[in-house]
mmCIF file of C-alpha atoms in Angstrom:
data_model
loop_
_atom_site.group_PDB
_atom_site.id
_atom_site.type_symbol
_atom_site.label_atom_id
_atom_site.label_comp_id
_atom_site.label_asym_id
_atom_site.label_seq_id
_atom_site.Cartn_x
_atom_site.Cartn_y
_atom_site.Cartn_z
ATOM 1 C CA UNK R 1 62.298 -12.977 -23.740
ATOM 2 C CA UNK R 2 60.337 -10.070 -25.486
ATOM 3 C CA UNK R 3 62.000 -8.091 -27.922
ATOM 4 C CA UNK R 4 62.494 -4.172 -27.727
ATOM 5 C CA UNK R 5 58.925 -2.489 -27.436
ATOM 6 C CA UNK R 6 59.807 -0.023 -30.353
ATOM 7 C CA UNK R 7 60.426 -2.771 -32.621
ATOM 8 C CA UNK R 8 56.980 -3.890 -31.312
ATOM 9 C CA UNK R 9 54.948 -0.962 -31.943
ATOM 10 C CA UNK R 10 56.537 -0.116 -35.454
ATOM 11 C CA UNK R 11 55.386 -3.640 -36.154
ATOM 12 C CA UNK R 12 51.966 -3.216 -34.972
ATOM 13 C CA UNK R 13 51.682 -0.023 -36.696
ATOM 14 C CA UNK R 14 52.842 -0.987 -39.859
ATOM 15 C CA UNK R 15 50.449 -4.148 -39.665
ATOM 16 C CA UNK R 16 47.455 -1.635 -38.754
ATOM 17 C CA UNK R 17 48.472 0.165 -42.031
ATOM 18 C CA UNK R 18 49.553 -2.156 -45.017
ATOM 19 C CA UNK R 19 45.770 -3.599 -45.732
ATOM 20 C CA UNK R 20 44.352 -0.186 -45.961
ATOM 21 C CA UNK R 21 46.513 0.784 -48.087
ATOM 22 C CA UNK R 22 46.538 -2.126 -49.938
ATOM 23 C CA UNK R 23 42.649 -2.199 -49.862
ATOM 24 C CA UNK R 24 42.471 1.449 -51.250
ATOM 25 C CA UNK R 25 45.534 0.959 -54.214
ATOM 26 C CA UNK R 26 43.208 -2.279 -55.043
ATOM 27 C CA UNK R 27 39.444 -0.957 -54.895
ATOM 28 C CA UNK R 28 37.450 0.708 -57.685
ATOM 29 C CA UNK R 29 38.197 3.559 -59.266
ATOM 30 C CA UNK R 30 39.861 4.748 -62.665
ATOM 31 C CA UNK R 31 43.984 2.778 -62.422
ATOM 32 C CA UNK R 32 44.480 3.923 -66.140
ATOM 33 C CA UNK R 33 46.293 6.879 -65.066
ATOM 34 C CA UNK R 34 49.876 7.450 -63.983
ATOM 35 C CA UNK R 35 50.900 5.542 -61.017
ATOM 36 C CA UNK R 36 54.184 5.848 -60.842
ATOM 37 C CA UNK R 37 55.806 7.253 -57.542
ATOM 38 C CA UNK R 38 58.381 9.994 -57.025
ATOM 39 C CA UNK R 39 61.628 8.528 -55.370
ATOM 40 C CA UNK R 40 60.770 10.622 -52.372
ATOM 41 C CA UNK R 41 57.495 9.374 -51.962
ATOM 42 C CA UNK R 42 59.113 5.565 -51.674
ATOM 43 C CA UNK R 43 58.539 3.323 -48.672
ATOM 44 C CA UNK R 44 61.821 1.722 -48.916
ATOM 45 C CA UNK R 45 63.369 5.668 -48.557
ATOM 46 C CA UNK R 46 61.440 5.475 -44.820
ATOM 47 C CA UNK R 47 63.492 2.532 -44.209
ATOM 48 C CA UNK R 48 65.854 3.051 -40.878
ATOM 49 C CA UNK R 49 69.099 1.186 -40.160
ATOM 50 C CA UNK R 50 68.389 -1.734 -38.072
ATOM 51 C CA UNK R 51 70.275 -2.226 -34.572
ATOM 52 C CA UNK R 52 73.193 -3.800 -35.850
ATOM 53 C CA UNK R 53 74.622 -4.141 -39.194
ATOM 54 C CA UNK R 54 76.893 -6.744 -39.475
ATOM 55 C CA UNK R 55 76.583 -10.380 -38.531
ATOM 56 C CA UNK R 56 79.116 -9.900 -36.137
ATOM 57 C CA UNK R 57 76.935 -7.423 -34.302
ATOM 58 C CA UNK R 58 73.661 -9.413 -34.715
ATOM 59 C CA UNK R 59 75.124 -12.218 -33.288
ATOM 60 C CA UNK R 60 76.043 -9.576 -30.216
ATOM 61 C CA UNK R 61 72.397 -8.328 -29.971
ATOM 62 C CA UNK R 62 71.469 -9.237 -26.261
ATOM 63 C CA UNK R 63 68.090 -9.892 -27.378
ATOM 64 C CA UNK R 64 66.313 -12.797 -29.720
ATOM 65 C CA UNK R 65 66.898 -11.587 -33.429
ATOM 66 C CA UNK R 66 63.799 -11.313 -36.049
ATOM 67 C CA UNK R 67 64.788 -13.312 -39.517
ATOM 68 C CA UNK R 68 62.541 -12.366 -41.918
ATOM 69 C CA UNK R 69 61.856 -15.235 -43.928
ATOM 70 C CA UNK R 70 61.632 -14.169 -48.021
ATOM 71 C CA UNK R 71 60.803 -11.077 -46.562
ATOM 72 C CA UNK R 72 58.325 -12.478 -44.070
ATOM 73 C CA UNK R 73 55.966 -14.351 -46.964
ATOM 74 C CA UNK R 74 53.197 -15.066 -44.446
ATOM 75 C CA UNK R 75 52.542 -11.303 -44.304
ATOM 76 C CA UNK R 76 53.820 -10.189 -47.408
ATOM 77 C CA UNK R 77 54.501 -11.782 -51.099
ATOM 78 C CA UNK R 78 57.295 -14.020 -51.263
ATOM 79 C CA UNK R 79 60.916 -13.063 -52.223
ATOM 80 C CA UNK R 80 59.735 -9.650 -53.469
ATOM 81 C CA UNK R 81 61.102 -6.113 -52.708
ATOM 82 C CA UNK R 82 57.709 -4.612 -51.435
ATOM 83 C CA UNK R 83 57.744 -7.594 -49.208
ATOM 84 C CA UNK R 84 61.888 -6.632 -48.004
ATOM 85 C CA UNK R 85 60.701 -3.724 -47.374
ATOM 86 C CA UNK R 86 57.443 -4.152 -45.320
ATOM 87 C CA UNK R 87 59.769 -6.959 -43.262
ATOM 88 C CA UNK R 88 62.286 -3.596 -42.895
ATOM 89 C CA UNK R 89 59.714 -1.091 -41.829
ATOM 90 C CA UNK R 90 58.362 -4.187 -39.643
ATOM 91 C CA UNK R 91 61.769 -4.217 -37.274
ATOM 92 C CA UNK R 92 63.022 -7.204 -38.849
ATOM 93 C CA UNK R 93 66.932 -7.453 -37.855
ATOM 94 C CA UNK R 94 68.088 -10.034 -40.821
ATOM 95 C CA UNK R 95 66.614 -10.316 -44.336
ATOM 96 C CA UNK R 96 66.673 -13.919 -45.415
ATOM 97 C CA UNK R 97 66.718 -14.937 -48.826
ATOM 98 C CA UNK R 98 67.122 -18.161 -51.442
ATOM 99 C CA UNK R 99 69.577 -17.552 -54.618
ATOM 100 C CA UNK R 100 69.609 -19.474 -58.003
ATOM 101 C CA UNK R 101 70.918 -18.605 -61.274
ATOM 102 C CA UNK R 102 68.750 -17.502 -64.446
ATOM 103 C CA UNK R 103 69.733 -19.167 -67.753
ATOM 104 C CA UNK R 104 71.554 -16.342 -68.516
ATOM 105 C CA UNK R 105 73.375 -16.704 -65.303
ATOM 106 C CA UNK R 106 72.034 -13.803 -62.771
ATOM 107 C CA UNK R 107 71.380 -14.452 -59.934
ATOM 108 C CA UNK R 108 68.018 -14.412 -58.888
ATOM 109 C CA UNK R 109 66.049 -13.993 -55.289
ATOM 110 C CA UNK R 110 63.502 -16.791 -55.381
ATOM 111 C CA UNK R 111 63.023 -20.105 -53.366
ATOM 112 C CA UNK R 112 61.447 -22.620 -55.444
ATOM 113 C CA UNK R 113 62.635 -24.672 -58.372
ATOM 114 C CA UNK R 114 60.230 -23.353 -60.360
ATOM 115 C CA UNK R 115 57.765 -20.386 -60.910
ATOM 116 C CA UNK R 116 54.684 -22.523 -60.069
ATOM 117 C CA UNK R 117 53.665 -21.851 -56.611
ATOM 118 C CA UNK R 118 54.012 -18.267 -56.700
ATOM 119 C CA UNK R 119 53.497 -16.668 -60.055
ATOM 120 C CA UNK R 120 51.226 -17.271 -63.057
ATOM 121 C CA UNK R 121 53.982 -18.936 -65.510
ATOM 122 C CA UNK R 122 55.428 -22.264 -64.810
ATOM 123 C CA UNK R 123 58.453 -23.880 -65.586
ATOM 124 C CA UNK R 124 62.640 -23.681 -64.197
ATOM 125 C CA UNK R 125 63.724 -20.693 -63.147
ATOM 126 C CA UNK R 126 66.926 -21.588 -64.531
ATOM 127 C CA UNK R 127 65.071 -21.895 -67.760
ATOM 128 C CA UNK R 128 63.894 -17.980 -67.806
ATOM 129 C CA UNK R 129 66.362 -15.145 -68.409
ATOM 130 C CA UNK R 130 66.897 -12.491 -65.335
ATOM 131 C CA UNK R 131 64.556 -10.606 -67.447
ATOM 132 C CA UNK R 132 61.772 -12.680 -67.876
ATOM 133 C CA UNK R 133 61.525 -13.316 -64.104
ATOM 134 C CA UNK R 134 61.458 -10.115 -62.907
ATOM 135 C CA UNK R 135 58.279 -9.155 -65.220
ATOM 136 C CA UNK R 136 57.014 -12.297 -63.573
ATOM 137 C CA UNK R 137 53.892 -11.095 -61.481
ATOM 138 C CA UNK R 138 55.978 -12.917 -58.001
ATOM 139 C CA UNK R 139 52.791 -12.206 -55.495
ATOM 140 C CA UNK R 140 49.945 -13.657 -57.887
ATOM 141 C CA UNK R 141 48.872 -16.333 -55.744
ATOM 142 C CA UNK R 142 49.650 -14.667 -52.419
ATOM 143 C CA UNK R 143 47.112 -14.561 -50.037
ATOM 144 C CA UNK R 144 48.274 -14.184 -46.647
ATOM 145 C CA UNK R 145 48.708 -16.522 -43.737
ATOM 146 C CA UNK R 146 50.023 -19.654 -45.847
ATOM 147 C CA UNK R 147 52.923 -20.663 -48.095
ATOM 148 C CA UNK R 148 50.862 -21.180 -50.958
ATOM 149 C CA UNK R 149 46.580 -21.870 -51.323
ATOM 150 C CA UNK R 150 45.316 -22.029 -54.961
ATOM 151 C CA UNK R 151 42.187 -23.126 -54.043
ATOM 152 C CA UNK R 152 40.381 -19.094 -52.970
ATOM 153 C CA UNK R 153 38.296 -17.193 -54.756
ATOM 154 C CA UNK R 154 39.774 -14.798 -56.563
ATOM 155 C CA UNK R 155 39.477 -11.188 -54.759
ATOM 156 C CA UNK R 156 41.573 -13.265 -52.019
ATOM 157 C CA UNK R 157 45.187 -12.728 -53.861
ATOM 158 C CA UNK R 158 45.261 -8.978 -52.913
ATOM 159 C CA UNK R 159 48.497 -8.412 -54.896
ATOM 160 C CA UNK R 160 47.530 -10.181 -58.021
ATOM 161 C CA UNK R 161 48.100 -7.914 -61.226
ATOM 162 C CA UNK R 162 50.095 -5.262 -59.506
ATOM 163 C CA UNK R 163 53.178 -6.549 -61.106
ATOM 164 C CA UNK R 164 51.327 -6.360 -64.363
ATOM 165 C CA UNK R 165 49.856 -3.113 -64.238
ATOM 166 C CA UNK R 166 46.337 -4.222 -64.139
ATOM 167 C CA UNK R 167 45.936 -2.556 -60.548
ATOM 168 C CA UNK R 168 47.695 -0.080 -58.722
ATOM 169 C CA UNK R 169 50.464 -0.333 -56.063
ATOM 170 C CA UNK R 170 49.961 0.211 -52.952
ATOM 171 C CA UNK R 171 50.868 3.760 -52.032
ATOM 172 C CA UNK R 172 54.765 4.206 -51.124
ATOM 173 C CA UNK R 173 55.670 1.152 -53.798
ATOM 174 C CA UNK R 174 55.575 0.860 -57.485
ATOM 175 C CA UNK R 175 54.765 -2.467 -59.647
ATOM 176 C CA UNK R 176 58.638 -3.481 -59.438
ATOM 177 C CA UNK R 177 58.463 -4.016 -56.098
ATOM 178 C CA UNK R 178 56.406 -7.371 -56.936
ATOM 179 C CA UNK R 179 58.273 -9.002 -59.475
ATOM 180 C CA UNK R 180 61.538 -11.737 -58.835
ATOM 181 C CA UNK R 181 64.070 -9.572 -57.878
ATOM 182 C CA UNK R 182 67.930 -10.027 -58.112
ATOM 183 C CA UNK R 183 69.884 -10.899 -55.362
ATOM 184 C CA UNK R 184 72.320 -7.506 -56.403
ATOM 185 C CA UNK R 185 68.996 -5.283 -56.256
ATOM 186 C CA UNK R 186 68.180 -6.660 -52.900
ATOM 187 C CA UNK R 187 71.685 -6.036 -51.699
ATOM 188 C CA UNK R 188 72.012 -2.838 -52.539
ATOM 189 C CA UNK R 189 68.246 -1.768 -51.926
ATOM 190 C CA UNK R 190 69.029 -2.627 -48.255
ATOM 191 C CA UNK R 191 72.589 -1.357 -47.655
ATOM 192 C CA UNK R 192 72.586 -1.485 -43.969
ATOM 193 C CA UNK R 193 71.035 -4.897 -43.140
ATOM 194 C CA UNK R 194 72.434 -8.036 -42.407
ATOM 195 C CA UNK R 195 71.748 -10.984 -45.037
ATOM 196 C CA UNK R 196 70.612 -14.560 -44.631
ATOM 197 C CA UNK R 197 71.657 -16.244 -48.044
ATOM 198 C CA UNK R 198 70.924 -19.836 -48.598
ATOM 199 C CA UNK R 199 72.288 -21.404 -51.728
ATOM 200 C CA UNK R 200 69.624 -23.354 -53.280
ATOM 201 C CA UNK R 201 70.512 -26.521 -54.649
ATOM 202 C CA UNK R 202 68.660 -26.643 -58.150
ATOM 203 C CA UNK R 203 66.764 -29.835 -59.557
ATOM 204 C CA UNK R 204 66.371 -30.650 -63.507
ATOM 205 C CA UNK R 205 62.419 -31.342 -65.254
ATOM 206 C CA UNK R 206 62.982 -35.115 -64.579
ATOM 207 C CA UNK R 207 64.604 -34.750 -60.766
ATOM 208 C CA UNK R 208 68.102 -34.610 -61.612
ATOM 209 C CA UNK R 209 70.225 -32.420 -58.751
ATOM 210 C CA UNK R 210 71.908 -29.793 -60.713
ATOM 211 C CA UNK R 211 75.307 -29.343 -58.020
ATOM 212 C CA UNK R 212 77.440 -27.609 -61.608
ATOM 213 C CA UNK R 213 74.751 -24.904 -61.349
ATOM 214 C CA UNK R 214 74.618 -24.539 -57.290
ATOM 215 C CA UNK R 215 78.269 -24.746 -57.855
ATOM 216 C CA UNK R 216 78.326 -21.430 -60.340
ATOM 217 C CA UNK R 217 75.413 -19.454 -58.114
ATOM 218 C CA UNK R 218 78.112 -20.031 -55.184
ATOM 219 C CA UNK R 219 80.672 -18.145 -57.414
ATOM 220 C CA UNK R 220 78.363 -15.756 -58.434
ATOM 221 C CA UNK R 221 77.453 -14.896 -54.443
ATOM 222 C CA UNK R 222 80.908 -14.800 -54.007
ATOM 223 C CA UNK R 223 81.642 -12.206 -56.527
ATOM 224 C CA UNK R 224 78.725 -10.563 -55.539
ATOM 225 C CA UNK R 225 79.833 -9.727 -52.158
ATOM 226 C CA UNK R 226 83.066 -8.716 -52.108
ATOM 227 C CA UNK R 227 81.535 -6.242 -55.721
ATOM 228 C CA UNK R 228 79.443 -5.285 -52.975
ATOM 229 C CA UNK R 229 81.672 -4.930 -49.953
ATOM 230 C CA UNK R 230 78.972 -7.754 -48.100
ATOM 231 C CA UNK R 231 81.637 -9.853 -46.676
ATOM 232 C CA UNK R 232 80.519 -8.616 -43.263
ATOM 233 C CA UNK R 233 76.738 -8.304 -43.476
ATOM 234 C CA UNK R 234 76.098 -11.735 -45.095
ATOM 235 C CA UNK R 235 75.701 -14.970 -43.599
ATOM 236 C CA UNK R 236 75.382 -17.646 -46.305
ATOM 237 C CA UNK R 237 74.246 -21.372 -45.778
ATOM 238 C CA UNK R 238 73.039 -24.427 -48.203
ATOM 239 C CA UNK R 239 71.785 -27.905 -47.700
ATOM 240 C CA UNK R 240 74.935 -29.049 -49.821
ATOM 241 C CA UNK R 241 77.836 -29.493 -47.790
ATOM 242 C CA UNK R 242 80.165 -29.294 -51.114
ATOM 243 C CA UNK R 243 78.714 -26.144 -51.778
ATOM 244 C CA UNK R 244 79.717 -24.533 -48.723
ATOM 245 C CA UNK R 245 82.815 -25.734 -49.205
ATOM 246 C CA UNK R 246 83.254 -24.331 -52.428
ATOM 247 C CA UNK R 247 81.842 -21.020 -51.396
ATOM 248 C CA UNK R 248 84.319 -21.187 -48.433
ATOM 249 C CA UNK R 249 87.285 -21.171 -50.741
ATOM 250 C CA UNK R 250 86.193 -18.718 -52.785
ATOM 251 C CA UNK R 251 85.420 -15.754 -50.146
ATOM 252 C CA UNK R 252 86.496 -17.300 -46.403
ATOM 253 C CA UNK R 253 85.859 -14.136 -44.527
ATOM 254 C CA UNK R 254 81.975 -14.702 -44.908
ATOM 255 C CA UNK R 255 79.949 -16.360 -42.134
ATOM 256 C CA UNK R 256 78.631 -19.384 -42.971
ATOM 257 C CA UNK R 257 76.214 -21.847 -41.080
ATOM 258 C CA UNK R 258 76.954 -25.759 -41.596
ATOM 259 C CA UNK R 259 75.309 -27.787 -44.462
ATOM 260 C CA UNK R 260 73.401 -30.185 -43.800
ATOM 261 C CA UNK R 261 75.636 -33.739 -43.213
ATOM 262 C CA UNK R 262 77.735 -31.287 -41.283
ATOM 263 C CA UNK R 263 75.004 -30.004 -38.784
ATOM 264 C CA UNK R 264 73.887 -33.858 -38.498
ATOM 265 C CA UNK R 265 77.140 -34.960 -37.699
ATOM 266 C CA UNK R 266 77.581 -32.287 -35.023
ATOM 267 C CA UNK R 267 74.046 -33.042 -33.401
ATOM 268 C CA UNK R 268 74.725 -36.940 -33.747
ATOM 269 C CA UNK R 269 78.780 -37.297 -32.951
ATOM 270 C CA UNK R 270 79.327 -34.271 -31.637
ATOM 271 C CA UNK R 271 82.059 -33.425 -34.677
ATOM 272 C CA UNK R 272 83.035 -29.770 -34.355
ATOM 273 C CA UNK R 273 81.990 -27.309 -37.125
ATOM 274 C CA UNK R 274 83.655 -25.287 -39.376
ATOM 275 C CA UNK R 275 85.098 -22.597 -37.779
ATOM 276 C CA UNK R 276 83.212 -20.271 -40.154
ATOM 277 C CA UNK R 277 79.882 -21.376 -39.408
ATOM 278 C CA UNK R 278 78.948 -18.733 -36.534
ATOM 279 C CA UNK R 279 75.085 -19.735 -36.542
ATOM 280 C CA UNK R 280 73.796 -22.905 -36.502
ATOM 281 C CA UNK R 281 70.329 -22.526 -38.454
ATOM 282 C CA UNK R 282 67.859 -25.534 -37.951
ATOM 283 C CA UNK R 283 64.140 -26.643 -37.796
ATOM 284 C CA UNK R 284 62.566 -27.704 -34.793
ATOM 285 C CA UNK R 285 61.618 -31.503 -36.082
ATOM 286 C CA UNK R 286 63.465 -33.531 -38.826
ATOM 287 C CA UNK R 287 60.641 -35.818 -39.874
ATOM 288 C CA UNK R 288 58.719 -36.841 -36.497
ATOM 289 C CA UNK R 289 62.102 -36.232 -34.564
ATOM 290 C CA UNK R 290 62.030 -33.517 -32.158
ATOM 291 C CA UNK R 291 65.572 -32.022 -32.299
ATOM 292 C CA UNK R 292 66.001 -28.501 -30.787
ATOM 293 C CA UNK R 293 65.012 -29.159 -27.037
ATOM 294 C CA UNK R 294 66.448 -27.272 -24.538
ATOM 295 C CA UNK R 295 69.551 -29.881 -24.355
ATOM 296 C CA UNK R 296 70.315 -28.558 -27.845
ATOM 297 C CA UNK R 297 70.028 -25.099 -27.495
ATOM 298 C CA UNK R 298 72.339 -25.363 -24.562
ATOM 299 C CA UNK R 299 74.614 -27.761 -25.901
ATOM 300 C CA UNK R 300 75.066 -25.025 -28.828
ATOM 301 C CA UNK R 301 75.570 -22.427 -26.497
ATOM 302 C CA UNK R 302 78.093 -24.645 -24.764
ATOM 303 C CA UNK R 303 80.285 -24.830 -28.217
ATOM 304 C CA UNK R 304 79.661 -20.998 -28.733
ATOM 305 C CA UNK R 305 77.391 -21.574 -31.511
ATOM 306 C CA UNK R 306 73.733 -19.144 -32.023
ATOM 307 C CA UNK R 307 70.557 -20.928 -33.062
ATOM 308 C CA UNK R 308 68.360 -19.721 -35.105
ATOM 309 C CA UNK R 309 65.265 -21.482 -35.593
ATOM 310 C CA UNK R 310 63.442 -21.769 -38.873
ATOM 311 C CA UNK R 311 60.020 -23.175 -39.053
ATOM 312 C CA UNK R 312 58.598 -26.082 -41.268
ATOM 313 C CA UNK R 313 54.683 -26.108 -40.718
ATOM 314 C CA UNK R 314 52.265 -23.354 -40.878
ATOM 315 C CA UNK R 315 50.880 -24.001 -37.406
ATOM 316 C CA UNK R 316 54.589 -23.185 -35.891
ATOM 317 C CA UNK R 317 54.238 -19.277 -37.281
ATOM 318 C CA UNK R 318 52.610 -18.677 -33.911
ATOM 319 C CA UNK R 319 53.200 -15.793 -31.574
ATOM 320 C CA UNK R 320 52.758 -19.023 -28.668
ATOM 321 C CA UNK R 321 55.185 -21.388 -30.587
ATOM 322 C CA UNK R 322 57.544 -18.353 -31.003
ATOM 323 C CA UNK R 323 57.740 -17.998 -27.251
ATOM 324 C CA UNK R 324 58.499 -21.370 -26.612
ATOM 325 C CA UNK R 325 61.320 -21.778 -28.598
ATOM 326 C CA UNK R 326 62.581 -18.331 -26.986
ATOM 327 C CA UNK R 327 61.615 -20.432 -23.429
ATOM 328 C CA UNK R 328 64.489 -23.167 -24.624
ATOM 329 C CA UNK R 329 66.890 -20.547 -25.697
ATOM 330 C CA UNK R 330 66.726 -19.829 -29.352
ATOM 331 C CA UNK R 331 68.698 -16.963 -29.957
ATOM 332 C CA UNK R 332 66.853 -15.736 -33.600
ATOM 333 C CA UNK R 333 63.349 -16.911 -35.232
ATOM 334 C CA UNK R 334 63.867 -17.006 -39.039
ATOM 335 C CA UNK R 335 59.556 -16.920 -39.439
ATOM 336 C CA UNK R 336 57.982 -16.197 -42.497
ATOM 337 C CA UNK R 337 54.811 -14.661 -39.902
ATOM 338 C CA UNK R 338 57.080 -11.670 -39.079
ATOM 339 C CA UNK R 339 54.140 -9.352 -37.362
ATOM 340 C CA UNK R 340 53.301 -12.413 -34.985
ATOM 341 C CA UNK R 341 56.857 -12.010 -33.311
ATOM 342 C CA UNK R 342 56.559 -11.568 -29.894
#
């Protein structure tokens, strides 16, 4: 099933656009100067409200639904707001997002234990203040069409410095825009659009799981959303079943989809769900194991559950790949390649 052809053109559009602008904020030229934007000249003011606004009414969109994952992070730098709100002006229905707390306990938009893959620092990010990570330059290594490739020359990372103020944003966006961004200054950046929220499950230097501090980012989300009057445009989910559950208690009139053990036990034993979890969210393989066949998708359907599919290698973030799993009946692609969607 295509989606809508207007979603479709903005997306080719926009795609047709973004490197030339990018190409002319980053070329030659005198960047000494003032660069900063007026509000009115913002991209993220050219933002529309998406379809539906709630996850209620995603889940009731009669078409596949476009999860942008980080913001879409094969087209645009990881977990930053210029890449929210390229994946907005893109069509995307859902922004998805990872959460983990600073060391001063904000929490933070950002997927990875540490700062290594994407920015120039290294370290925890629980081991930086809120602060600290958001004059982080988040889109230094980006450079399009992979997770994460240190190995280019150096006029490949077409972002790099922006953050820093050694080269100019691209028109429409200002150096903020490509730092680690809060999970509040996401939420309310993007007022009208659903929210895909996984709790990340933190890891010490040596390895050690750190569930106290999952734990506290859980309460934090929860705070966060009702502060925010999210409880009906969020859907949150985390490998950590305990999590959940403590999330659950804190703020039950959120979505959720299952944990982990959960979701295994429901694809293995057939044990029913909690009632909560609206949207089963899965990869197509675990390990060699092909799991979402057709059988699944319909078996899902069958206990009124919605799957969206998120994708594990780079060689899934195909416009082909994307149709098949629409051919078996996936109901949303969570992709970080959102301008391959079909």
């Amino acid at each position: 099933m295509n989606l809508s052809s207007r979603r479709r053109s903005v997306s080719r559009l926009a795609a047709l656009l973004v490197p030339i602008l990018v190409l002319a904020a980053c070329g030659g030229g005198d960047n000494s100067g003032d660069s900063s934007t007026p509000d009115s000249d913002l991209a993220i003011n050219k933002v529309v409200a998406p379809e539906a606004t709630t996850i209620a009414d995603v889940i009731a969109l009669e078409r596949p639904v476009v999860i942008a994952h980080a913001g879409g992070d094969f087209d645009w730098p990881h977990s930053t707001m210029y890449a929210f709100t390229q994946a907005a002006l893109n069509g995307t229905d859902v922004l998805e997002m990872d959460v983990m707390l600073s060391s001063d306990g904000v929490l933070m938009v950002q997927h990875d234990n540490t700062v290594d893959r994407l920015t120039n620092n290294t370290g925890l990010v629980s081991s930086y203040t809120a602060a600290e990570l958001q004059a982080m330059d988040n889109a230094y290594w980006f450079s399009g069409g992979v997770w994460s490739d240190k190995s280019l020359a150096e006029d490949a990372y077409i972002y790099r410095g922006i953050r820093t103020g050694d080269v100019a944003p691209p028109e429409g966006f200002t150096a903020d825009d490509f730092g680690i961004p809060t999970f509040e200054q996401v939420a309310r950046a993007f007022p009208d659009f659903a929210l895909d929220v996984e709790i990340k499950i933190p890891e010490s230097e040596s390895g050690e799981v750190q569930l106290d501090s999952a734990m506290a980012a859980a309460k934090e989300l929860a705070r966060l959303i009702t502060e925010l009057d999210r409880t009906e445009s969020v859907i949150v989910v985390s490998f950590n079943d305990d999590v959940l559950t403590e999330f659950r208690s804190l703020i039950p009139d959120v979505a959720t989809s299952p944990g982990q053990n959960s979701l295994l036990n429901w694809y293995l034993q057939g044990t029913a769900l909690d009632p909560r979890d609206l949207v089963i969210q899965a990869p197509p393989f675990y390990g060699d194991v092909e799991v979402l066949d057709k059988e699944t998708f319909d078996r899902a359907h069958a206990d009124g559950y919605k799957v969206w599919v998120w994708m594990t290698e780079a060689s899934q973030e195909t416009t082909e790949y994307f149709n098949e799993l629409l051919s078996r009946g996936a109901d949303g692609l969570l992709v970080a390649a959102v301008t391959a969607i079909p």
